[in-house]
């Protein structure tokens, strides 16, 4: 395919271009083998997403590197909250990334509560502020990069909760099944 790498950013409340069309386009690009990623703006409409500026710049910069100069292999999957409950398949040694929005200003953090460290290795973990710093209710993107270590099937579970309330009182849960071949 001669299609260029594509970053699709789509609001799930877009009234001009229905969200389902963005999802169909994303899946069609993936099936065609195009390097593509989709960012979903929760409660977002049809506008330029300034809150995604750092993510967009990082993605564009990553596309500008040739394979020979890129020291880090590209992640096989770049996942977000829409992948909750899904299953992905990796080869041993392949990587994937996960980004989940959270509200640390209200005390909510995303924490890994279930991971098999014999099967998955955390390569990177961090947080990017998406709104003005110290804004109550402001959101952040919590992100991780993982590498598959050995064959098998495992589960990754993260919970969004206030540490003083405990993981059992989580506001949200994200789970993923990973099959490693």
GROMACS .gro file of C-alpha atoms in nm:
model
  181
    1UNK     CA    1   0.000   0.000   0.000
    2UNK     CA    2   0.122   0.349  -0.089
    3UNK     CA    3  -0.105   0.507   0.170
    4UNK     CA    4   0.091   0.729   0.410
    5UNK     CA    5   0.095   0.660   0.786
    6UNK     CA    6  -0.227   0.796   0.934
    7UNK     CA    7  -0.327   0.932   1.272
    8UNK     CA    8  -0.706   0.943   1.303
    9UNK     CA    9  -0.846   1.169   1.574
   10UNK     CA   10  -1.222   1.146   1.608
   11UNK     CA   11  -1.472   1.275   1.861
   12UNK     CA   12  -1.724   1.015   1.967
   13UNK     CA   13  -1.997   1.286   1.959
   14UNK     CA   14  -1.902   1.423   1.614
   15UNK     CA   15  -2.221   1.544   1.441
   16UNK     CA   16  -2.052   1.622   1.107
   17UNK     CA   17  -1.867   1.293   1.043
   18UNK     CA   18  -2.030   1.006   1.234
   19UNK     CA   19  -1.787   0.832   1.469
   20UNK     CA   20  -1.866   0.492   1.313
   21UNK     CA   21  -1.713   0.613   0.983
   22UNK     CA   22  -1.385   0.695   1.158
   23UNK     CA   23  -1.378   0.347   1.310
   24UNK     CA   24  -1.449   0.183   0.972
   25UNK     CA   25  -1.174   0.388   0.804
   26UNK     CA   26  -0.928   0.295   1.083
   27UNK     CA   27  -1.007  -0.078   1.050
   28UNK     CA   28  -0.979  -0.061   0.669
   29UNK     CA   29  -0.636   0.104   0.694
   30UNK     CA   30  -0.518  -0.159   0.944
   31UNK     CA   31  -0.641  -0.442   0.720
   32UNK     CA   32  -0.448  -0.284   0.429
   33UNK     CA   33  -0.131  -0.289   0.638
   34UNK     CA   34  -0.110   0.090   0.677
   35UNK     CA   35   0.073   0.223   0.982
   36UNK     CA   36  -0.224   0.385   1.155
   37UNK     CA   37  -0.339   0.487   1.500
   38UNK     CA   38  -0.674   0.615   1.623
   39UNK     CA   39  -0.724   0.853   1.913
   40UNK     CA   40  -1.078   0.883   2.043
   41UNK     CA   41  -1.190   1.211   2.197
   42UNK     CA   42  -1.446   1.111   2.458
   43UNK     CA   43  -1.741   1.352   2.444
   44UNK     CA   44  -1.557   1.526   2.157
   45UNK     CA   45  -1.714   1.681   1.851
   46UNK     CA   46  -1.570   1.787   1.515
   47UNK     CA   47  -1.293   2.025   1.621
   48UNK     CA   48  -0.912   2.043   1.627
   49UNK     CA   49  -0.814   1.872   1.954
   50UNK     CA   50  -0.561   2.107   2.115
   51UNK     CA   51  -0.547   1.885   2.423
   52UNK     CA   52  -0.381   1.618   2.204
   53UNK     CA   53  -0.099   1.848   2.090
   54UNK     CA   54   0.189   1.658   2.258
   55UNK     CA   55   0.056   1.323   2.140
   56UNK     CA   56   0.019   1.449   1.781
   57UNK     CA   57   0.371   1.597   1.775
   58UNK     CA   58   0.522   1.279   1.920
   59UNK     CA   59   0.337   1.066   1.665
   60UNK     CA   60   0.442   1.288   1.372
   61UNK     CA   61   0.804   1.284   1.488
   62UNK     CA   62   0.799   0.906   1.515
   63UNK     CA   63   0.685   0.885   1.150
   64UNK     CA   64   0.980   1.094   1.033
   65UNK     CA   65   1.239   0.831   1.126
   66UNK     CA   66   1.361   0.578   0.874
   67UNK     CA   67   1.377   0.216   0.983
   68UNK     CA   68   1.756   0.226   0.986
   69UNK     CA   69   1.774   0.524   1.222
   70UNK     CA   70   1.488   0.420   1.446
   71UNK     CA   71   1.658   0.242   1.736
   72UNK     CA   72   1.326   0.133   1.882
   73UNK     CA   73   1.097  -0.099   1.691
   74UNK     CA   74   0.747   0.032   1.633
   75UNK     CA   75   0.480  -0.096   1.868
   76UNK     CA   76   0.254  -0.355   1.710
   77UNK     CA   77  -0.047  -0.201   1.885
   78UNK     CA   78  -0.123   0.144   2.028
   79UNK     CA   79  -0.422   0.085   2.253
   80UNK     CA   80  -0.668   0.310   2.434
   81UNK     CA   81  -0.981   0.260   2.646
   82UNK     CA   82  -1.179   0.132   2.346
   83UNK     CA   83  -0.977  -0.191   2.365
   84UNK     CA   84  -1.116  -0.280   2.710
   85UNK     CA   85  -1.203  -0.650   2.724
   86UNK     CA   86  -1.033  -0.723   2.391
   87UNK     CA   87  -0.767  -0.977   2.299
   88UNK     CA   88  -0.449  -0.899   2.110
   89UNK     CA   89  -0.196  -1.140   1.961
   90UNK     CA   90   0.177  -1.072   1.963
   91UNK     CA   91   0.490  -1.257   1.863
   92UNK     CA   92   0.752  -1.305   2.135
   93UNK     CA   93   0.952  -0.981   2.174
   94UNK     CA   94   0.691  -0.752   2.013
   95UNK     CA   95   0.579  -0.439   2.194
   96UNK     CA   96   0.253  -0.255   2.248
   97UNK     CA   97   0.152   0.069   2.414
   98UNK     CA   98  -0.152   0.161   2.619
   99UNK     CA   99  -0.286   0.508   2.701
  100UNK     CA  100  -0.575   0.568   2.940
  101UNK     CA  101  -0.724   0.901   3.043
  102UNK     CA  102  -0.750   0.969   3.414
  103UNK     CA  103  -0.826   1.249   3.658
  104UNK     CA  104  -0.532   1.273   3.900
  105UNK     CA  105  -0.643   1.618   4.018
  106UNK     CA  106  -0.945   1.446   4.174
  107UNK     CA  107  -0.723   1.174   4.321
  108UNK     CA  108  -0.791   0.909   4.056
  109UNK     CA  109  -0.492   0.716   3.926
  110UNK     CA  110  -0.460   0.424   3.684
  111UNK     CA  111  -0.267   0.139   3.846
  112UNK     CA  112  -0.174  -0.204   3.714
  113UNK     CA  113  -0.342  -0.456   3.945
  114UNK     CA  114  -0.272  -0.774   3.747
  115UNK     CA  115   0.033  -0.849   3.532
  116UNK     CA  116   0.243  -1.160   3.483
  117UNK     CA  117   0.602  -1.031   3.483
  118UNK     CA  118   0.722  -1.359   3.331
  119UNK     CA  119   0.507  -1.290   3.024
  120UNK     CA  120   0.505  -0.908   3.000
  121UNK     CA  121   0.776  -0.655   3.075
  122UNK     CA  122   0.697  -0.287   3.140
  123UNK     CA  123   0.934  -0.084   2.920
  124UNK     CA  124   0.796   0.260   2.998
  125UNK     CA  125   0.537   0.414   3.227
  126UNK     CA  126   0.433   0.778   3.255
  127UNK     CA  127   0.172   1.048   3.262
  128UNK     CA  128   0.104   1.349   3.038
  129UNK     CA  129  -0.120   1.636   3.150
  130UNK     CA  130  -0.392   1.704   2.892
  131UNK     CA  131  -0.543   2.014   3.055
  132UNK     CA  132  -0.412   2.318   3.237
  133UNK     CA  133  -0.197   2.210   3.533
  134UNK     CA  134  -0.369   2.193   3.872
  135UNK     CA  135  -0.712   2.234   3.714
  136UNK     CA  136  -0.957   2.046   3.936
  137UNK     CA  137  -1.113   1.776   3.723
  138UNK     CA  138  -0.835   1.818   3.466
  139UNK     CA  139  -0.736   1.501   3.284
  140UNK     CA  140  -0.407   1.329   3.215
  141UNK     CA  141  -0.303   1.050   2.986
  142UNK     CA  142  -0.150   0.761   3.177
  143UNK     CA  143   0.064   0.554   2.940
  144UNK     CA  144   0.267   0.232   2.937
  145UNK     CA  145   0.479   0.038   2.689
  146UNK     CA  146   0.503  -0.338   2.725
  147UNK     CA  147   0.710  -0.612   2.565
  148UNK     CA  148   0.602  -0.974   2.532
  149UNK     CA  149   0.855  -1.214   2.683
  150UNK     CA  150   0.739  -1.573   2.632
  151UNK     CA  151   0.470  -1.778   2.463
  152UNK     CA  152   0.135  -1.815   2.634
  153UNK     CA  153  -0.180  -1.624   2.719
  154UNK     CA  154  -0.201  -1.371   2.999
  155UNK     CA  155  -0.425  -1.099   3.135
  156UNK     CA  156  -0.339  -0.736   3.202
  157UNK     CA  157  -0.576  -0.551   3.437
  158UNK     CA  158  -0.564  -0.185   3.538
  159UNK     CA  159  -0.795   0.001   3.772
  160UNK     CA  160  -0.879   0.371   3.799
  161UNK     CA  161  -0.923   0.454   4.166
  162UNK     CA  162  -0.830   0.680   4.452
  163UNK     CA  163  -0.550   0.512   4.650
  164UNK     CA  164  -0.714   0.590   4.984
  165UNK     CA  165  -1.037   0.422   4.868
  166UNK     CA  166  -0.857   0.110   4.739
  167UNK     CA  167  -0.866  -0.085   4.413
  168UNK     CA  168  -1.182  -0.271   4.521
  169UNK     CA  169  -1.368   0.062   4.492
  170UNK     CA  170  -1.234   0.137   4.143
  171UNK     CA  171  -1.420   0.392   3.933
  172UNK     CA  172  -1.318   0.207   3.612
  173UNK     CA  173  -1.142  -0.115   3.517
  174UNK     CA  174  -0.949  -0.191   3.197
  175UNK     CA  175  -0.859  -0.549   3.104
  176UNK     CA  176  -0.680  -0.698   2.809
  177UNK     CA  177  -0.600  -1.055   2.711
  178UNK     CA  178  -0.263  -1.099   2.543
  179UNK     CA  179  -0.178  -1.408   2.344
  180UNK     CA  180   0.192  -1.449   2.270
  181UNK     CA  181   0.290  -1.691   1.993
   0.00000   0.00000   0.00000
